[in-house]
């Protein structure tokens, strides 16, 4: 199991799964934690519901394996499925479009602060404790690009493939997302948290 | 979620796959979907192209040179003469083509303006090509023949009707005999003979009328079979073959104004 995990690419695992479904376990191992974090960053649902949603995502992935375009990265493709399932849950009103940050690394938060100029308003530790609240204040369409860019570490092309939007549109969304994030930060906390 | 929970999740996925007999959707379904989108997108572009060729035909044959005689101004002329059905069809099929192509596997990578521009340019090229092959008028005639209840008459029919109102001062037909530019006879499209007299008609381009010329005449209805002409211009249908030829003559009488 560990040999295959280490030496086989996603595309190779897809091809192997189509011959023998047991290989799908390797793909699920690779993406389970990442997708779980992504779901929890985008929604406010209980762990049991996270599991259910993850199951649905993997079932849909398995069902659509022949539809995987090798010109895309598998990571972008499975994130696209996860994103669509999360949106479907919003529309069914099963979950609210709020999330909570999990496992936010300090350097990720620092990048976000500098990129959005929030570091002039609040300090690092304050933001770490309140990032979820702040992200929940901005529009869903902006939150999803910020989560993908800063917390899931996706580049513009990958975000374009995940959200099925032109790269130019993704760039515009990220720019507006940063602006709105800063605005909400100013409205909520202003500069009083800085020593 | 711990590793144990992770293993449990994976097992539950496999259990569901077995229990619900889930299989990967066959590849041909994805190929078929993508091909259908491309084909229907291309088909819509073709229909848009046909609409453009008919629009060109209609615009080219809308008697721009004489609108001031029949309408109070350009606005009224445009409102009455605009080919609304073809304009609406063009817009509709452009939207359909854009939607279809946008939803293909890689269509999402192109922004709205790029994709729409490509669709419009492709339809435009097909439309201009079809018009230059004289298909604009043919399409107009065929659609009119098969869908008259919804579409109405072809441009040729409408044009003939407009120019066959002698009591309102509009007459057209084929020249059957010519004495001079101020005395000639025509046979109209209903096969009626007319003696045309001019009131000091002057040829603006030094071209004389001759037998078999097809003409449009603005003037005054004198009596049955008799018409006094103030303006005589060629009967032109540009585009498809068999309708007529361009002829540069123009006879005008200043005494009628």
CSV table of C-alpha atoms in Angstrom, one decimal:
chain,number,residue,atom,x,y,z
A,1,UNK,CA,0.0,0.0,0.0
A,2,UNK,CA,2.7,2.5,1.0
A,3,UNK,CA,4.8,1.7,-2.1
A,4,UNK,CA,1.9,2.4,-4.4
A,5,UNK,CA,1.0,5.6,-2.5
A,6,UNK,CA,4.6,6.9,-2.8
A,7,UNK,CA,5.4,5.9,-6.4
A,8,UNK,CA,2.1,6.2,-8.3
A,9,UNK,CA,0.7,9.4,-9.8
A,10,UNK,CA,-3.0,10.3,-9.5
A,11,UNK,CA,-3.5,9.6,-13.2
A,12,UNK,CA,-2.0,6.2,-12.9
A,13,UNK,CA,-4.2,5.4,-9.9
A,14,UNK,CA,-7.2,6.4,-11.9
A,15,UNK,CA,-6.3,4.0,-14.7
A,16,UNK,CA,-5.6,1.3,-12.2
A,17,UNK,CA,-9.0,1.9,-10.4
A,18,UNK,CA,-10.8,1.5,-13.7
A,19,UNK,CA,-9.4,-2.0,-13.9
A,20,UNK,CA,-9.7,-2.9,-10.3
A,21,UNK,CA,-11.8,-0.7,-8.0
A,22,UNK,CA,-9.7,-1.6,-4.9
A,23,UNK,CA,-7.1,0.9,-6.1
A,24,UNK,CA,-9.6,3.6,-5.4
A,25,UNK,CA,-8.7,3.3,-1.7
A,26,UNK,CA,-5.3,4.9,-2.5
A,27,UNK,CA,-7.0,7.9,-4.1
A,28,UNK,CA,-9.3,8.2,-1.1
A,29,UNK,CA,-6.3,8.0,1.3
A,30,UNK,CA,-4.6,10.8,-0.6
A,31,UNK,CA,-7.5,13.2,-0.6
A,32,UNK,CA,-9.6,12.4,2.4
A,33,UNK,CA,-7.9,14.8,4.9
A,34,UNK,CA,-7.5,17.6,2.3
A,35,UNK,CA,-11.1,17.5,1.3
A,36,UNK,CA,-12.3,17.2,4.9
A,37,UNK,CA,-10.5,20.4,5.8
A,38,UNK,CA,-11.8,22.1,2.7
A,39,UNK,CA,-15.4,21.1,3.5
A,40,UNK,CA,-15.0,22.3,7.1
A,41,UNK,CA,-13.5,25.6,5.9
A,42,UNK,CA,-16.5,26.2,3.6
A,43,UNK,CA,-19.4,24.9,5.8
A,44,UNK,CA,-20.4,24.7,9.4
A,45,UNK,CA,-21.5,21.1,9.7
A,46,UNK,CA,-21.0,18.5,12.3
A,47,UNK,CA,-18.3,15.8,11.9
A,48,UNK,CA,-21.0,13.2,11.0
A,49,UNK,CA,-22.3,15.3,8.2
A,50,UNK,CA,-18.7,16.0,7.0
A,51,UNK,CA,-18.3,12.2,6.7
A,52,UNK,CA,-21.6,11.9,4.8
A,53,UNK,CA,-20.5,14.7,2.4
A,54,UNK,CA,-17.1,13.1,1.9
A,55,UNK,CA,-18.7,9.8,1.1
A,56,UNK,CA,-20.9,11.5,-1.5
A,57,UNK,CA,-17.9,13.2,-3.0
A,58,UNK,CA,-15.9,10.0,-3.3
A,59,UNK,CA,-18.9,8.1,-4.7
A,60,UNK,CA,-19.4,10.8,-7.3
A,61,UNK,CA,-15.7,10.7,-8.1
A,62,UNK,CA,-15.7,7.0,-8.6
A,63,UNK,CA,-18.9,7.1,-10.8
A,64,UNK,CA,-17.3,9.8,-13.0
A,65,UNK,CA,-13.8,8.4,-13.4
A,66,UNK,CA,-14.2,7.9,-17.1
A,67,UNK,CA,-15.0,11.6,-17.3
A,68,UNK,CA,-11.7,12.7,-15.8
A,69,UNK,CA,-9.8,14.8,-18.3
A,70,UNK,CA,-6.1,13.9,-18.0
A,71,UNK,CA,-5.2,17.4,-19.2
A,72,UNK,CA,-6.5,18.6,-15.8
A,73,UNK,CA,-4.7,17.7,-12.6
A,74,UNK,CA,-6.6,15.1,-10.7
A,75,UNK,CA,-6.4,17.3,-7.6
A,76,UNK,CA,-8.3,20.1,-9.5
A,77,UNK,CA,-10.9,17.6,-10.7
A,78,UNK,CA,-11.7,16.1,-7.4
A,79,UNK,CA,-11.8,19.6,-5.7
A,80,UNK,CA,-14.2,20.6,-8.4
A,81,UNK,CA,-16.5,17.7,-7.5
A,82,UNK,CA,-16.1,18.6,-3.8
A,83,UNK,CA,-16.9,22.3,-4.5
A,84,UNK,CA,-20.0,21.3,-6.5
A,85,UNK,CA,-21.2,19.0,-3.7
A,86,UNK,CA,-20.7,21.8,-1.1
A,87,UNK,CA,-22.7,24.2,-3.3
A,88,UNK,CA,-25.4,21.6,-3.7
A,89,UNK,CA,-25.7,21.3,0.0
A,90,UNK,CA,-26.0,25.1,0.3
A,91,UNK,CA,-28.8,25.1,-2.2
A,92,UNK,CA,-30.6,22.3,-0.4
A,93,UNK,CA,-30.3,24.5,2.7
A,94,UNK,CA,-28.8,21.6,4.5
A,95,UNK,CA,-25.8,23.6,5.5
A,96,UNK,CA,-25.3,27.3,6.0
A,97,UNK,CA,-22.5,28.8,3.9
A,98,UNK,CA,-20.3,29.4,6.9
A,99,UNK,CA,-17.1,27.7,7.7
A,100,UNK,CA,-14.6,27.5,10.5
A,101,UNK,CA,-10.9,27.4,10.0
A,102,UNK,CA,-9.0,24.3,10.7
A,103,UNK,CA,-5.3,23.7,10.9
A,104,UNK,CA,-4.4,27.2,9.8
A,105,UNK,CA,-0.6,27.4,9.5
A,106,UNK,CA,1.1,30.6,10.7
A,107,UNK,CA,2.8,31.3,7.4
A,108,UNK,CA,-0.5,30.9,5.5
A,109,UNK,CA,-2.1,33.4,7.8
A,110,UNK,CA,0.9,35.8,7.4
A,111,UNK,CA,0.6,35.6,3.6
A,112,UNK,CA,-3.1,36.4,3.8
A,113,UNK,CA,-2.5,39.3,6.1
A,114,UNK,CA,0.2,40.9,3.9
A,115,UNK,CA,-1.6,40.2,0.7
A,116,UNK,CA,-4.8,41.9,1.9
A,117,UNK,CA,-3.0,44.6,4.0
A,118,UNK,CA,-4.9,43.4,7.0
A,119,UNK,CA,-1.6,43.4,8.9
A,120,UNK,CA,-2.0,47.2,9.2
A,121,UNK,CA,-5.3,46.7,11.0
A,122,UNK,CA,-5.0,43.7,13.3
A,123,UNK,CA,-2.2,41.5,14.6
A,124,UNK,CA,-1.4,37.9,13.8
A,125,UNK,CA,-2.7,36.3,17.0
A,126,UNK,CA,-6.0,38.2,16.9
A,127,UNK,CA,-6.6,37.2,13.3
A,128,UNK,CA,-5.8,33.6,14.0
A,129,UNK,CA,-8.6,33.5,16.6
A,130,UNK,CA,-11.1,35.4,14.4
A,131,UNK,CA,-10.3,34.3,10.9
A,132,UNK,CA,-13.4,32.1,10.6
A,133,UNK,CA,-15.6,35.0,11.7
A,134,UNK,CA,-14.0,37.4,9.2
A,135,UNK,CA,-14.2,35.0,6.3
A,136,UNK,CA,-17.9,34.3,7.1
A,137,UNK,CA,-18.6,38.0,6.7
A,138,UNK,CA,-17.6,38.0,3.0
A,139,UNK,CA,-19.7,36.8,0.1
A,140,UNK,CA,-19.5,33.1,-0.6
A,141,UNK,CA,-18.1,33.6,-4.1
A,142,UNK,CA,-15.2,35.5,-2.6
A,143,UNK,CA,-14.7,33.2,0.3
A,144,UNK,CA,-14.3,30.2,-1.9
A,145,UNK,CA,-11.5,31.7,-4.0
A,146,UNK,CA,-9.7,32.9,-0.8
A,147,UNK,CA,-10.0,29.5,0.8
A,148,UNK,CA,-8.7,27.8,-2.4
A,149,UNK,CA,-5.8,30.3,-2.9
A,150,UNK,CA,-4.6,30.8,0.6
A,151,UNK,CA,-5.7,27.7,2.6
A,152,UNK,CA,-5.7,25.0,0.0
A,153,UNK,CA,-2.7,26.6,-1.7
A,154,UNK,CA,-4.1,26.4,-5.2
A,155,UNK,CA,-2.8,28.6,-8.0
A,156,UNK,CA,-4.9,30.6,-10.5
A,157,UNK,CA,-5.0,27.9,-13.1
A,158,UNK,CA,-6.1,25.2,-10.6
A,159,UNK,CA,-8.8,27.5,-9.2
A,160,UNK,CA,-10.0,28.2,-12.7
A,161,UNK,CA,-10.3,24.4,-13.3
A,162,UNK,CA,-12.0,23.8,-9.9
A,163,UNK,CA,-14.6,26.6,-10.3
A,164,UNK,CA,-14.8,26.3,-14.1
A,165,UNK,CA,-14.3,30.0,-14.5
A,166,UNK,CA,-11.9,31.8,-16.9
A,167,UNK,CA,-8.5,32.6,-15.3
A,168,UNK,CA,-9.1,36.3,-15.8
A,169,UNK,CA,-12.4,36.0,-13.8
A,170,UNK,CA,-10.6,34.2,-11.0
A,171,UNK,CA,-8.0,37.0,-10.8
A,172,UNK,CA,-10.8,39.5,-10.6
A,173,UNK,CA,-12.6,37.5,-7.9
A,174,UNK,CA,-9.5,37.2,-5.8
A,175,UNK,CA,-8.8,40.9,-6.1
A,176,UNK,CA,-12.3,41.8,-5.0
A,177,UNK,CA,-12.2,39.2,-2.3
A,178,UNK,CA,-9.1,40.8,-0.7
A,179,UNK,CA,-10.7,44.2,-0.9
A,180,UNK,CA,-13.9,43.0,0.8
A,181,UNK,CA,-12.0,41.1,3.4
A,182,UNK,CA,-10.1,44.2,4.4
A,183,UNK,CA,-13.3,46.3,4.4
A,184,UNK,CA,-15.0,43.8,6.7
A,185,UNK,CA,-12.0,43.8,9.0
A,186,UNK,CA,-12.0,47.6,9.2
A,187,UNK,CA,-15.8,47.6,9.9
A,188,UNK,CA,-15.5,45.0,12.6
A,189,UNK,CA,-12.4,45.8,14.4
A,190,UNK,CA,-10.8,48.9,12.9
A,191,UNK,CA,-7.3,49.5,14.2
A,192,UNK,CA,-7.9,49.2,17.9
A,193,UNK,CA,-6.4,45.7,18.2
A,194,UNK,CA,-3.0,46.9,17.2
A,195,UNK,CA,-0.7,47.7,20.1
B,1,UNK,CA,-11.1,12.7,11.5
B,2,UNK,CA,-8.6,10.2,12.8
B,3,UNK,CA,-7.0,7.4,10.8
B,4,UNK,CA,-9.4,4.9,12.1
B,5,UNK,CA,-12.3,7.1,11.1
B,6,UNK,CA,-10.6,7.5,7.7
B,7,UNK,CA,-10.4,3.7,7.2
B,8,UNK,CA,-14.0,3.5,8.3
B,9,UNK,CA,-15.0,6.1,5.8
B,10,UNK,CA,-13.2,4.3,3.0
B,11,UNK,CA,-14.8,1.0,3.9
B,12,UNK,CA,-18.2,2.6,3.9
B,13,UNK,CA,-17.6,4.0,0.4
B,14,UNK,CA,-16.7,0.5,-0.9
B,15,UNK,CA,-19.7,-0.9,0.9
B,16,UNK,CA,-22.0,1.6,-0.8
B,17,UNK,CA,-20.3,0.9,-4.2
B,18,UNK,CA,-21.1,-2.8,-3.7
B,19,UNK,CA,-24.5,-2.4,-2.2
B,20,UNK,CA,-25.8,0.1,-4.7
B,21,UNK,CA,-24.0,-1.6,-7.7
B,22,UNK,CA,-22.2,1.6,-8.5
B,23,UNK,CA,-20.1,1.5,-11.6
B,24,UNK,CA,-18.1,4.1,-13.4
B,25,UNK,CA,-20.2,5.8,-16.0
B,26,UNK,CA,-19.1,4.5,-19.4
B,27,UNK,CA,-16.6,6.7,-21.3
B,28,UNK,CA,-18.8,6.9,-24.4
B,29,UNK,CA,-21.4,8.9,-22.4
B,30,UNK,CA,-18.9,11.6,-21.6
B,31,UNK,CA,-17.7,11.6,-25.2
B,32,UNK,CA,-21.3,11.7,-26.5
B,33,UNK,CA,-22.2,14.6,-24.2
B,34,UNK,CA,-19.2,16.6,-25.3
B,35,UNK,CA,-19.8,15.9,-29.0
B,36,UNK,CA,-23.4,16.8,-28.6
B,37,UNK,CA,-22.5,20.2,-27.1
B,38,UNK,CA,-20.0,20.9,-29.8
B,39,UNK,CA,-22.3,19.8,-32.6
B,40,UNK,CA,-25.3,21.8,-31.3
B,41,UNK,CA,-23.0,24.8,-30.8
B,42,UNK,CA,-21.8,24.6,-34.3
B,43,UNK,CA,-25.3,24.0,-35.6
B,44,UNK,CA,-26.4,27.2,-33.8
B,45,UNK,CA,-23.5,29.1,-35.4
B,46,UNK,CA,-24.6,27.8,-38.8
B,47,UNK,CA,-28.2,28.9,-38.2
B,48,UNK,CA,-26.9,32.3,-37.0
B,49,UNK,CA,-24.9,32.4,-40.3
B,50,UNK,CA,-28.0,31.7,-42.3
B,51,UNK,CA,-29.9,34.5,-40.4
B,52,UNK,CA,-27.0,36.9,-41.3
B,53,UNK,CA,-27.1,36.0,-45.0
B,54,UNK,CA,-30.9,36.7,-45.1
B,55,UNK,CA,-30.4,39.9,-43.1
B,56,UNK,CA,-27.8,41.0,-45.7
B,57,UNK,CA,-30.2,40.1,-48.5
B,58,UNK,CA,-33.0,42.0,-46.9
B,59,UNK,CA,-30.9,45.1,-46.1
B,60,UNK,CA,-29.4,45.1,-49.5
B,61,UNK,CA,-32.8,45.0,-51.2
B,62,UNK,CA,-34.8,47.4,-49.0
B,63,UNK,CA,-35.1,50.2,-51.5
B,64,UNK,CA,-32.8,52.5,-49.5
B,65,UNK,CA,-32.6,54.8,-52.6
B,66,UNK,CA,-36.3,55.5,-52.5
B,67,UNK,CA,-37.4,55.4,-48.8
B,68,UNK,CA,-38.1,59.1,-48.7
B,69,UNK,CA,-40.9,58.6,-51.2
B,70,UNK,CA,-42.8,56.0,-49.1
B,71,UNK,CA,-41.9,56.9,-45.6
B,72,UNK,CA,-41.8,60.1,-43.5
B,73,UNK,CA,-38.2,59.6,-42.5
B,74,UNK,CA,-35.4,57.1,-41.9
B,75,UNK,CA,-36.9,56.1,-38.5
B,76,UNK,CA,-40.2,55.1,-40.0
B,77,UNK,CA,-38.4,53.3,-42.8
B,78,UNK,CA,-36.3,51.3,-40.4
B,79,UNK,CA,-39.2,50.5,-38.1
B,80,UNK,CA,-41.3,49.2,-41.0
B,81,UNK,CA,-38.6,47.5,-43.0
B,82,UNK,CA,-36.5,45.9,-40.2
B,83,UNK,CA,-36.5,42.0,-40.5
B,84,UNK,CA,-37.4,41.4,-36.9
B,85,UNK,CA,-37.8,37.7,-37.2
B,86,UNK,CA,-34.3,37.3,-38.5
B,87,UNK,CA,-32.8,39.7,-36.0
B,88,UNK,CA,-34.5,37.8,-33.1
B,89,UNK,CA,-33.4,34.5,-34.6
B,90,UNK,CA,-29.8,35.7,-34.9
B,91,UNK,CA,-29.7,36.9,-31.3
B,92,UNK,CA,-31.4,33.6,-30.0
B,93,UNK,CA,-29.0,31.3,-31.9
B,94,UNK,CA,-25.9,33.4,-30.9
B,95,UNK,CA,-27.0,32.9,-27.2
B,96,UNK,CA,-27.6,29.2,-27.7
B,97,UNK,CA,-24.2,28.7,-29.5
B,98,UNK,CA,-22.4,30.7,-26.7
B,99,UNK,CA,-24.1,28.5,-24.0
B,100,UNK,CA,-23.3,25.2,-25.7
B,101,UNK,CA,-19.7,26.0,-26.3
B,102,UNK,CA,-19.3,27.5,-22.8
B,103,UNK,CA,-20.4,24.1,-21.3
B,104,UNK,CA,-18.0,21.9,-23.3
B,105,UNK,CA,-15.0,20.4,-21.4
B,106,UNK,CA,-12.8,23.4,-21.9
B,107,UNK,CA,-15.2,26.1,-22.8
B,108,UNK,CA,-15.2,27.6,-19.3
B,109,UNK,CA,-11.6,28.8,-19.9
B,110,UNK,CA,-12.8,31.6,-22.3
B,111,UNK,CA,-14.3,34.7,-21.0
B,112,UNK,CA,-17.7,36.1,-22.1
B,113,UNK,CA,-16.3,38.6,-24.6
B,114,UNK,CA,-13.9,36.2,-26.2
B,115,UNK,CA,-16.4,33.4,-26.7
B,116,UNK,CA,-19.1,35.7,-27.9
B,117,UNK,CA,-16.8,37.4,-30.3
B,118,UNK,CA,-15.7,34.0,-31.7
B,119,UNK,CA,-19.4,33.0,-32.1
B,120,UNK,CA,-20.3,36.3,-33.8
B,121,UNK,CA,-17.3,36.2,-36.1
B,122,UNK,CA,-17.9,32.6,-37.2
B,123,UNK,CA,-21.5,33.3,-37.9
B,124,UNK,CA,-20.6,36.5,-39.7
B,125,UNK,CA,-18.2,34.6,-41.9
B,126,UNK,CA,-20.7,31.9,-42.7
B,127,UNK,CA,-23.4,34.5,-43.3
B,128,UNK,CA,-21.2,36.6,-45.7
B,129,UNK,CA,-20.1,33.5,-47.5
B,130,UNK,CA,-23.7,32.3,-47.9
B,131,UNK,CA,-24.8,35.7,-49.1
B,132,UNK,CA,-22.0,35.9,-51.7
B,133,UNK,CA,-23.2,32.4,-52.9
B,134,UNK,CA,-26.6,34.0,-53.3
B,135,UNK,CA,-28.2,31.9,-50.6
B,136,UNK,CA,-29.7,34.7,-48.7
B,137,UNK,CA,-32.7,35.2,-51.0
B,138,UNK,CA,-33.1,31.4,-51.4
B,139,UNK,CA,-33.3,30.9,-47.7
B,140,UNK,CA,-35.8,33.7,-47.4
B,141,UNK,CA,-37.9,32.2,-50.2
B,142,UNK,CA,-37.8,28.6,-48.8
B,143,UNK,CA,-38.7,29.7,-45.2
B,144,UNK,CA,-41.6,31.7,-46.6
B,145,UNK,CA,-42.8,28.8,-48.6
B,146,UNK,CA,-42.8,26.3,-45.8
B,147,UNK,CA,-43.6,28.5,-42.8
B,148,UNK,CA,-45.7,31.2,-44.4
B,149,UNK,CA,-48.2,31.3,-41.5
B,150,UNK,CA,-45.5,32.2,-39.0
B,151,UNK,CA,-43.0,33.9,-41.2
B,152,UNK,CA,-45.1,35.7,-43.8
B,153,UNK,CA,-44.1,36.4,-47.3
B,154,UNK,CA,-40.7,36.4,-48.8
B,155,UNK,CA,-38.9,39.7,-49.4
B,156,UNK,CA,-39.6,39.4,-53.2
B,157,UNK,CA,-43.3,39.0,-52.6
B,158,UNK,CA,-43.4,42.0,-50.3
B,159,UNK,CA,-41.4,44.1,-52.6
B,160,UNK,CA,-43.7,43.2,-55.5
B,161,UNK,CA,-46.7,44.0,-53.4
B,162,UNK,CA,-45.2,47.4,-52.4
B,163,UNK,CA,-44.5,48.3,-56.0
B,164,UNK,CA,-47.8,47.1,-57.4
B,165,UNK,CA,-50.0,49.9,-56.0
B,166,UNK,CA,-50.6,52.1,-59.0
B,167,UNK,CA,-53.4,54.1,-57.3
B,168,UNK,CA,-50.9,55.0,-54.5
B,169,UNK,CA,-48.3,55.9,-57.2
B,170,UNK,CA,-46.1,52.8,-57.2
B,171,UNK,CA,-45.8,50.6,-60.3
B,172,UNK,CA,-43.3,48.0,-61.5
B,173,UNK,CA,-42.8,45.5,-64.3
B,174,UNK,CA,-40.9,44.8,-67.5
B,175,UNK,CA,-40.5,47.2,-70.4
B,176,UNK,CA,-42.2,45.8,-73.5
B,177,UNK,CA,-41.8,48.7,-75.9
B,178,UNK,CA,-40.0,52.1,-75.9
B,179,UNK,CA,-40.6,55.1,-78.0
B,180,UNK,CA,-38.4,57.3,-76.0
B,181,UNK,CA,-37.7,57.9,-72.3
B,182,UNK,CA,-41.0,59.8,-71.9
B,183,UNK,CA,-43.2,57.2,-73.7
B,184,UNK,CA,-42.9,53.5,-73.1
B,185,UNK,CA,-45.0,50.5,-72.1
B,186,UNK,CA,-44.5,48.0,-69.4
B,187,UNK,CA,-46.2,44.7,-68.4
B,188,UNK,CA,-46.6,44.5,-64.6
B,189,UNK,CA,-46.1,41.4,-62.5
B,190,UNK,CA,-49.8,40.6,-62.9
B,191,UNK,CA,-49.4,40.7,-66.6
B,192,UNK,CA,-51.3,43.9,-67.1
B,193,UNK,CA,-50.1,46.3,-69.8
B,194,UNK,CA,-49.4,50.0,-68.8
B,195,UNK,CA,-48.7,53.0,-71.0
B,196,UNK,CA,-46.2,55.1,-69.2
B,197,UNK,CA,-45.9,58.8,-70.1
B,198,UNK,CA,-43.2,60.9,-68.6
B,199,UNK,CA,-43.3,64.6,-67.8
B,200,UNK,CA,-40.0,65.7,-69.0
B,201,UNK,CA,-38.2,62.7,-67.7
B,202,UNK,CA,-34.4,63.1,-67.9
B,203,UNK,CA,-31.9,60.3,-67.9
B,204,UNK,CA,-29.5,61.1,-65.1
B,205,UNK,CA,-26.8,58.8,-66.4
B,206,UNK,CA,-27.3,59.1,-70.1
B,207,UNK,CA,-28.6,55.5,-70.4
B,208,UNK,CA,-31.8,54.9,-72.3
B,209,UNK,CA,-34.5,52.5,-71.4
B,210,UNK,CA,-34.7,49.4,-73.5
B,211,UNK,CA,-37.1,46.5,-74.0
B,212,UNK,CA,-36.9,43.9,-71.2
B,213,UNK,CA,-35.5,46.3,-68.7
B,214,UNK,CA,-37.3,45.8,-65.3
B,215,UNK,CA,-38.3,49.0,-63.7
B,216,UNK,CA,-39.8,50.6,-60.6
B,217,UNK,CA,-41.9,53.7,-61.2
B,218,UNK,CA,-43.1,56.4,-58.9
B,219,UNK,CA,-45.7,58.7,-60.4
B,220,UNK,CA,-49.4,59.3,-60.7
B,221,UNK,CA,-52.2,56.8,-61.7
B,222,UNK,CA,-54.1,58.5,-64.6
B,223,UNK,CA,-56.5,55.7,-65.6
B,224,UNK,CA,-56.6,52.0,-65.9
B,225,UNK,CA,-53.6,51.1,-68.0
B,226,UNK,CA,-52.2,54.6,-67.9
B,227,UNK,CA,-49.6,56.0,-65.6
B,228,UNK,CA,-47.6,59.2,-65.5
B,229,UNK,CA,-44.0,58.7,-64.3
B,230,UNK,CA,-42.0,61.1,-62.2
B,231,UNK,CA,-39.2,58.7,-61.3
B,232,UNK,CA,-38.1,55.5,-63.0
B,233,UNK,CA,-35.4,53.3,-61.5
B,234,UNK,CA,-34.3,49.7,-62.1
B,235,UNK,CA,-36.0,46.8,-60.5
B,236,UNK,CA,-33.1,45.2,-58.7
B,237,UNK,CA,-32.9,42.2,-56.6
B,238,UNK,CA,-29.3,41.9,-55.4
B,239,UNK,CA,-27.9,38.5,-54.4
B,240,UNK,CA,-29.5,35.4,-55.9
B,241,UNK,CA,-29.4,34.7,-59.6
B,242,UNK,CA,-32.5,34.7,-61.7
B,243,UNK,CA,-34.2,37.7,-60.2
B,244,UNK,CA,-32.7,40.5,-62.3
B,245,UNK,CA,-29.6,42.3,-63.0
B,246,UNK,CA,-28.1,45.6,-61.8
B,247,UNK,CA,-28.8,48.4,-64.2
B,248,UNK,CA,-27.6,51.9,-63.7
B,249,UNK,CA,-30.3,53.9,-65.4
B,250,UNK,CA,-32.4,56.5,-63.6
B,251,UNK,CA,-35.0,58.8,-65.1
B,252,UNK,CA,-36.3,61.7,-63.1
B,253,UNK,CA,-38.7,64.6,-63.7
B,254,UNK,CA,-38.3,67.7,-61.7
B,255,UNK,CA,-41.8,68.7,-62.7
B,256,UNK,CA,-43.3,66.2,-60.4
B,257,UNK,CA,-41.8,67.6,-57.1
